[in-house]
Tab-separated table of C-alpha atoms in Angstrom:
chain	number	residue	atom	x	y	z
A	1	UNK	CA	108.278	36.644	-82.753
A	2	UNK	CA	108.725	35.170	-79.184
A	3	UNK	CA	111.461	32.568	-79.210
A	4	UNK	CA	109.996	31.448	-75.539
A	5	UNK	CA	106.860	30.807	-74.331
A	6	UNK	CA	105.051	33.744	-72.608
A	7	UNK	CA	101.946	34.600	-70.421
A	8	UNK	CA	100.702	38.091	-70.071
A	9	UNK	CA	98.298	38.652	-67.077
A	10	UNK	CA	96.435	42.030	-66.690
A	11	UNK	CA	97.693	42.705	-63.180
A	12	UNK	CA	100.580	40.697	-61.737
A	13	UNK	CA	98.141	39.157	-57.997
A	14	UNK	CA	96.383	37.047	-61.583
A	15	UNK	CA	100.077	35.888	-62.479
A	16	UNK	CA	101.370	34.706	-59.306
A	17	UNK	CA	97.719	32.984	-58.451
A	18	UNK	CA	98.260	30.871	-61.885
A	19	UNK	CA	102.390	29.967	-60.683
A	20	UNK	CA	101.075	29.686	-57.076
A	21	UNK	CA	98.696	26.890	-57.929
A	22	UNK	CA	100.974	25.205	-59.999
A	23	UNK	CA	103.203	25.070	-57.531
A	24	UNK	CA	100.775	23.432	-55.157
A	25	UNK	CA	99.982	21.214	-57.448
A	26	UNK	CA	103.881	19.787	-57.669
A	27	UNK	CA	103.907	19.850	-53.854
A	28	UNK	CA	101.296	17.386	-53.503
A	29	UNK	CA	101.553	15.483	-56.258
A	30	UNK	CA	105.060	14.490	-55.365
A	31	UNK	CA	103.917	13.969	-51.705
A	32	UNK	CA	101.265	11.697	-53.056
A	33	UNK	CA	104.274	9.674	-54.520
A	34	UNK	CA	106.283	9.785	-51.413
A	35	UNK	CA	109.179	12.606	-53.201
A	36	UNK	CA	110.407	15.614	-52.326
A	37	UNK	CA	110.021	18.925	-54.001
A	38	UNK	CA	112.950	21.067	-54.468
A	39	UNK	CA	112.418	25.090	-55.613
A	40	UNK	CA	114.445	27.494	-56.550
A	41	UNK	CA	113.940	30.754	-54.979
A	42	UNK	CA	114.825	34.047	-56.108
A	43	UNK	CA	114.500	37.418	-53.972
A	44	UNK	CA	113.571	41.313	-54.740
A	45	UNK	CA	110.508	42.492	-55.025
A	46	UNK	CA	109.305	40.770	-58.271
A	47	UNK	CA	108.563	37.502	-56.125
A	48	UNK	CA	107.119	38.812	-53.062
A	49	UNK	CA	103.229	38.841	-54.091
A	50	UNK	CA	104.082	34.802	-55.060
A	51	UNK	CA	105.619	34.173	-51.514
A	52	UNK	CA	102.487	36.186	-50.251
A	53	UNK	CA	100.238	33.924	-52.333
A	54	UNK	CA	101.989	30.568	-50.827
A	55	UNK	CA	100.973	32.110	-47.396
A	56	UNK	CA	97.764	31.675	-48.160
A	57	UNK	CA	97.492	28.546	-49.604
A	58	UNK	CA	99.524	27.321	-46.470
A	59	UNK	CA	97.365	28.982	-44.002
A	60	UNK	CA	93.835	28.835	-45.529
A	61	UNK	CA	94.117	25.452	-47.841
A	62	UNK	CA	96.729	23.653	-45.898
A	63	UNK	CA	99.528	23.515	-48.418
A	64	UNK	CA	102.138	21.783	-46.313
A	65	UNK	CA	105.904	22.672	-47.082
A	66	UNK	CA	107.447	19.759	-44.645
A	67	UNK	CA	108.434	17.809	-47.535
A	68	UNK	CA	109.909	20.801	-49.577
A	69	UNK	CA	113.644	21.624	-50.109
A	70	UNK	CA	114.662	25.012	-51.126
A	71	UNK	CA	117.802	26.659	-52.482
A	72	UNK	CA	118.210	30.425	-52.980
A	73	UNK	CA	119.702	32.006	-56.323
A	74	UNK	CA	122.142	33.826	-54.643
A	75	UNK	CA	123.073	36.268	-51.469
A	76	UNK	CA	124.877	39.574	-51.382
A	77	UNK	CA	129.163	38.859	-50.177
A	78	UNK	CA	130.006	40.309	-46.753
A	79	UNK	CA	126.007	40.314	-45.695
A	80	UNK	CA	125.479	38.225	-42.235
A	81	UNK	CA	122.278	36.549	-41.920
A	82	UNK	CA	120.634	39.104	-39.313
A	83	UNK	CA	121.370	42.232	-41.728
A	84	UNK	CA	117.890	43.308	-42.829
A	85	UNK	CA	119.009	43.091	-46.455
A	86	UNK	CA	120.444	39.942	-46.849
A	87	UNK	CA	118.617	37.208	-48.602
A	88	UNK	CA	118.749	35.063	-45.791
A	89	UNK	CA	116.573	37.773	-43.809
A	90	UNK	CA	114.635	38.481	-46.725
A	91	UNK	CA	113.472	34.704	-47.413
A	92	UNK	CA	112.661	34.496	-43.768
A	93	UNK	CA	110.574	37.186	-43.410
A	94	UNK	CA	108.724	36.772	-46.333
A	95	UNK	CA	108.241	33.277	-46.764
A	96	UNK	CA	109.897	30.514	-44.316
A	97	UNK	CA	108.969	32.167	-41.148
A	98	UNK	CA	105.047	32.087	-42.265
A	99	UNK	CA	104.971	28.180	-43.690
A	100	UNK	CA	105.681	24.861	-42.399
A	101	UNK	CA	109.380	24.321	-43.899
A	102	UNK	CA	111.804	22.580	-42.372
A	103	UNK	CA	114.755	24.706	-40.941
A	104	UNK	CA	117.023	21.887	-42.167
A	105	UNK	CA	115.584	22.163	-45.765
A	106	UNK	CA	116.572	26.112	-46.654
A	107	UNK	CA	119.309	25.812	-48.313
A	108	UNK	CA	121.110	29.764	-49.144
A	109	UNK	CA	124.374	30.529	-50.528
A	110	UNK	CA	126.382	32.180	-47.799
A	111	UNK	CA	127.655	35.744	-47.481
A	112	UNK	CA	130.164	35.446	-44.748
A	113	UNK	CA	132.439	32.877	-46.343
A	114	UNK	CA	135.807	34.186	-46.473
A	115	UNK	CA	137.157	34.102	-49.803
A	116	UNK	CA	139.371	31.397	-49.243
A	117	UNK	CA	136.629	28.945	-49.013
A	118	UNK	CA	134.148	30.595	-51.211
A	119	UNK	CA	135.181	27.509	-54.341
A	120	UNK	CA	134.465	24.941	-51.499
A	121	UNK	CA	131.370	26.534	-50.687
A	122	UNK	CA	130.242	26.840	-54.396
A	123	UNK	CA	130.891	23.352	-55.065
A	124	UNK	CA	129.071	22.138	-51.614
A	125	UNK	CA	126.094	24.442	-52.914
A	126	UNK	CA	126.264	22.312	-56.768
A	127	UNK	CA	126.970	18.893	-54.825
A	128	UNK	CA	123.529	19.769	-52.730
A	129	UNK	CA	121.590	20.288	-55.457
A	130	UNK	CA	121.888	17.543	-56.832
A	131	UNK	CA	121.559	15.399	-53.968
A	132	UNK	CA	118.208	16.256	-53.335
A	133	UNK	CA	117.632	15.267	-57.232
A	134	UNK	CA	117.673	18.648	-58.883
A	135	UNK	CA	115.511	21.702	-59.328
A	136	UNK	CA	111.914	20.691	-60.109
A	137	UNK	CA	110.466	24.070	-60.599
A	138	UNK	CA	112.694	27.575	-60.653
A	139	UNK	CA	111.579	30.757	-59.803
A	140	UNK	CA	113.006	33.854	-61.526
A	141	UNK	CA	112.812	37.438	-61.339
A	142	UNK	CA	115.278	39.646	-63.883
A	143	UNK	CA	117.268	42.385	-63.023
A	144	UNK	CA	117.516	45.470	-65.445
A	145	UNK	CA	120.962	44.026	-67.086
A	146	UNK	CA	119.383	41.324	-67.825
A	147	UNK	CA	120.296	38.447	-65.174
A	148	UNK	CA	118.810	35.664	-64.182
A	149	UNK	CA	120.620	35.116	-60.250
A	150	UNK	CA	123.274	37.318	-60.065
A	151	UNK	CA	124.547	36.163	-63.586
A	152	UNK	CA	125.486	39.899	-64.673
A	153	UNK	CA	126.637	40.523	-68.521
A	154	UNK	CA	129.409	37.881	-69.436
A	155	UNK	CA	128.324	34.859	-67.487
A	156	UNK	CA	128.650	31.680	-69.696
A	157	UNK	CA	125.692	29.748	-70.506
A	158	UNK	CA	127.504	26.324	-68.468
A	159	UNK	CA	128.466	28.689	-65.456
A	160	UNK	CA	128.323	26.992	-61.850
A	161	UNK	CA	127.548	28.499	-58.521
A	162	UNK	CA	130.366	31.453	-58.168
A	163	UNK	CA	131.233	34.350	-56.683
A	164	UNK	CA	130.706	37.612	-58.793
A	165	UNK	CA	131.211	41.218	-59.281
A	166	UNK	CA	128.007	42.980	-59.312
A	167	UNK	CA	127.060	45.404	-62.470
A	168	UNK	CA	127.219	49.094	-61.524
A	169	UNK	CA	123.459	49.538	-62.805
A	170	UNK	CA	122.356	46.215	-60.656
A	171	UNK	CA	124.216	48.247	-57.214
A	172	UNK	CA	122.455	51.447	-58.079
A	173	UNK	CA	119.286	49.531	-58.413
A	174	UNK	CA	119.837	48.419	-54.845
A	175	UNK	CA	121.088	51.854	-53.545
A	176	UNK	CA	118.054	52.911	-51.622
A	177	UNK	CA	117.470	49.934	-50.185
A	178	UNK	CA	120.902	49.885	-48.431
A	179	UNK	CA	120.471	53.944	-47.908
A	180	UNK	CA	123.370	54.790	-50.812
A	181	UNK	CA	125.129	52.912	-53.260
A	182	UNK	CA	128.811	53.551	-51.001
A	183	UNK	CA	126.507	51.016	-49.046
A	184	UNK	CA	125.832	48.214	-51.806
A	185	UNK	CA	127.951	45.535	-51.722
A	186	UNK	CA	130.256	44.736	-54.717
A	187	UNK	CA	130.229	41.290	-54.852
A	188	UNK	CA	127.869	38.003	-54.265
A	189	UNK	CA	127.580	34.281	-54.756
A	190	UNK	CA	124.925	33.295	-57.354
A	191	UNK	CA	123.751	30.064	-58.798
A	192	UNK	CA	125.669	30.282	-62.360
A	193	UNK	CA	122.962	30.118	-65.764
A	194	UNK	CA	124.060	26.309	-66.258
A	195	UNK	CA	123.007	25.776	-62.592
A	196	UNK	CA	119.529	27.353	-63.713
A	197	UNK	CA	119.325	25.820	-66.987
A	198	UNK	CA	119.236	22.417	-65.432
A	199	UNK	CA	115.915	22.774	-63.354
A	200	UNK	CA	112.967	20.699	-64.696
A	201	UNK	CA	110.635	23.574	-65.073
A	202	UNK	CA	111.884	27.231	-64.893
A	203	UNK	CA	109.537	30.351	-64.446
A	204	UNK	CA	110.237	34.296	-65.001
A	205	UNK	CA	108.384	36.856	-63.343
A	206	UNK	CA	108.761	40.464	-64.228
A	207	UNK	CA	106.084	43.352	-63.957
A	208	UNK	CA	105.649	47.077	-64.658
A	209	UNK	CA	107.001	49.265	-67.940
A	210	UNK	CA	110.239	49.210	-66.544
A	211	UNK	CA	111.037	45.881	-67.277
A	212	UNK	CA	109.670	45.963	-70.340
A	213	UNK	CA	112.932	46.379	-72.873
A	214	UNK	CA	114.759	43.593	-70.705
A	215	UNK	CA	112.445	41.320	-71.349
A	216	UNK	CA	111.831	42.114	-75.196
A	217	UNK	CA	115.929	41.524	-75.254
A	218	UNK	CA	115.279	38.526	-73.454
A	219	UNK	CA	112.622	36.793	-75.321
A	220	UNK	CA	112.967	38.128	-78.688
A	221	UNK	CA	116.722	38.628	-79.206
A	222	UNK	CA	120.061	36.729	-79.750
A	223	UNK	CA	120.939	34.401	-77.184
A	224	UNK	CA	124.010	35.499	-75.730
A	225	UNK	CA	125.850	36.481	-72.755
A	226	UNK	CA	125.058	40.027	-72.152
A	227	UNK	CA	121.520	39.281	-71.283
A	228	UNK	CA	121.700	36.107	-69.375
A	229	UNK	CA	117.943	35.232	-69.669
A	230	UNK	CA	118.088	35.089	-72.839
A	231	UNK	CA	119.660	31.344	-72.791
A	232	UNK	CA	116.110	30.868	-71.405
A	233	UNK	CA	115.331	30.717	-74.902
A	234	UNK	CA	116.880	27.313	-75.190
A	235	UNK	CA	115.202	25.536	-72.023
A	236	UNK	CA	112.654	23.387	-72.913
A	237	UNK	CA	110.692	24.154	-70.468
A	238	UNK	CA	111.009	27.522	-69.370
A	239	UNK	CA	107.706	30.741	-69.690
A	240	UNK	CA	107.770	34.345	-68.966
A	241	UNK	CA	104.704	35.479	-66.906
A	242	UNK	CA	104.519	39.148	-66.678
A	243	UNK	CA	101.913	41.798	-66.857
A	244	UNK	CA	100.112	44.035	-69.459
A	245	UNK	CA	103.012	47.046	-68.541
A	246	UNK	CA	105.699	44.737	-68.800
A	247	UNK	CA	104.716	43.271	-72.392
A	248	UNK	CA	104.341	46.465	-74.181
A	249	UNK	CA	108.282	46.176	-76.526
A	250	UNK	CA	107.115	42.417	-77.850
């Protein structure tokens, strides 16, 4: 039995049409009220049809993004901005640099912190959050050990913004990206789970067979800290969409 909500779409372009248009229908509702919207992003390649989708609605139904405030999950340690891997590039070039947005409104951990100020940083990343009045709709991919962000096995359900080791199996997972895992950074900042647990609305994406034992764990098993989507489970308002391949272990 699923102990969360979830949506299974024959081909993922149907999912990310559905979150897409929800989505556009926060944005102008709350600019019909005169508010803000505030997402939170996540990166890879599970999101990138969805940022492809907001394109569209930008471009051919004038969705406008000048009133929306965004803040990443996380970004790789060590990673400027201009290195074609970092999440910084990544959002840019497939989302902000294509929409309306507001420079002043991206909001990204950073990568080039030194380590003395990374606690500083962490807590200025919290403190900005909720100044702009919290997380109204989350965005979530999940990585093969199971996190949600960074949040690798062994992040606590009330975690905050951090820095963290990355999981062997998440590096090699990046590997050809970065041309070799020697390559892969070790570390990276990451909105902690209770960072992610307090967003209004929070969505999962995942598609193909590959993810499909993940996200069995995830919505069918114990809630714990191993696999950190599975305190998902206890959101109130929190759905897995993924497709056919991706729903074949529930």
């Amino acid at each position: 039995m699923n102990k969360i909500p979830v949506e299974t779409f024959d081909t993922p372009e149907l999912a990310v049409a559905k979150l897409a248009a929800e989505t556009a229908e926060l944005i102008r509702s709350n600019d019909a009220a005169g508010k803000p919207t505030v997402l939170g992003l996540a990166t890879g390649a599970t999101p990138i049809r969805y940022y492809q989708e907001l394109i569209r609605l930008h471009k051919e139904e004038g969705l406008s993004f000048q009133n929306v405030i965004t803040f990443n999950l996380d970004e790789y340690a060590g990673l400027p901005r201009e290195h074609k891997e970092s999440y910084w590039f990544f959002m840019h070039h497939n989302l902000f640099d294509h929409i309306d947005i507001k420079p002043e409104n991206i909001n990204l951990p950073s990568g080039t912190v030194s380590d003395a100020e990374i606690p500083a940083h962490c807590e200025e990343y919290e403190q900005a959050i909720i100044d702009a009045g919290g997380i109204d709709q989350q965005i979530l991919g999940i990585g093969r050990t199971g996190h949600i962000g960074f949040n690798e096995p062994g992040s606590p359900k009330d975690s905050l913004t951090r820095a963290i080791t990355l999981d062997e199996i998440t590096r090699e997972d990046a590997a050809p990206a970065f041309d070799g895992i020697d390559n892969v950074p070790t570390a990276a900042i990451t909105m902690g789970c209770g960072t992610i647990l307090a967003a209004k609305r929070i969505v999962l994406m995942a598609w193909g067979e590959g993810k499909a034992s993940i996200v069995q764990k995830a919505v069918q098993g114990p809630v714990n800290d191993i696999v950190s989507a599975s305190y998902l489970q206890e959101h109130d308002n929190a759905v897995f969409y993924i497709d056919q391949p991706a729903s074949t272990e529930l």
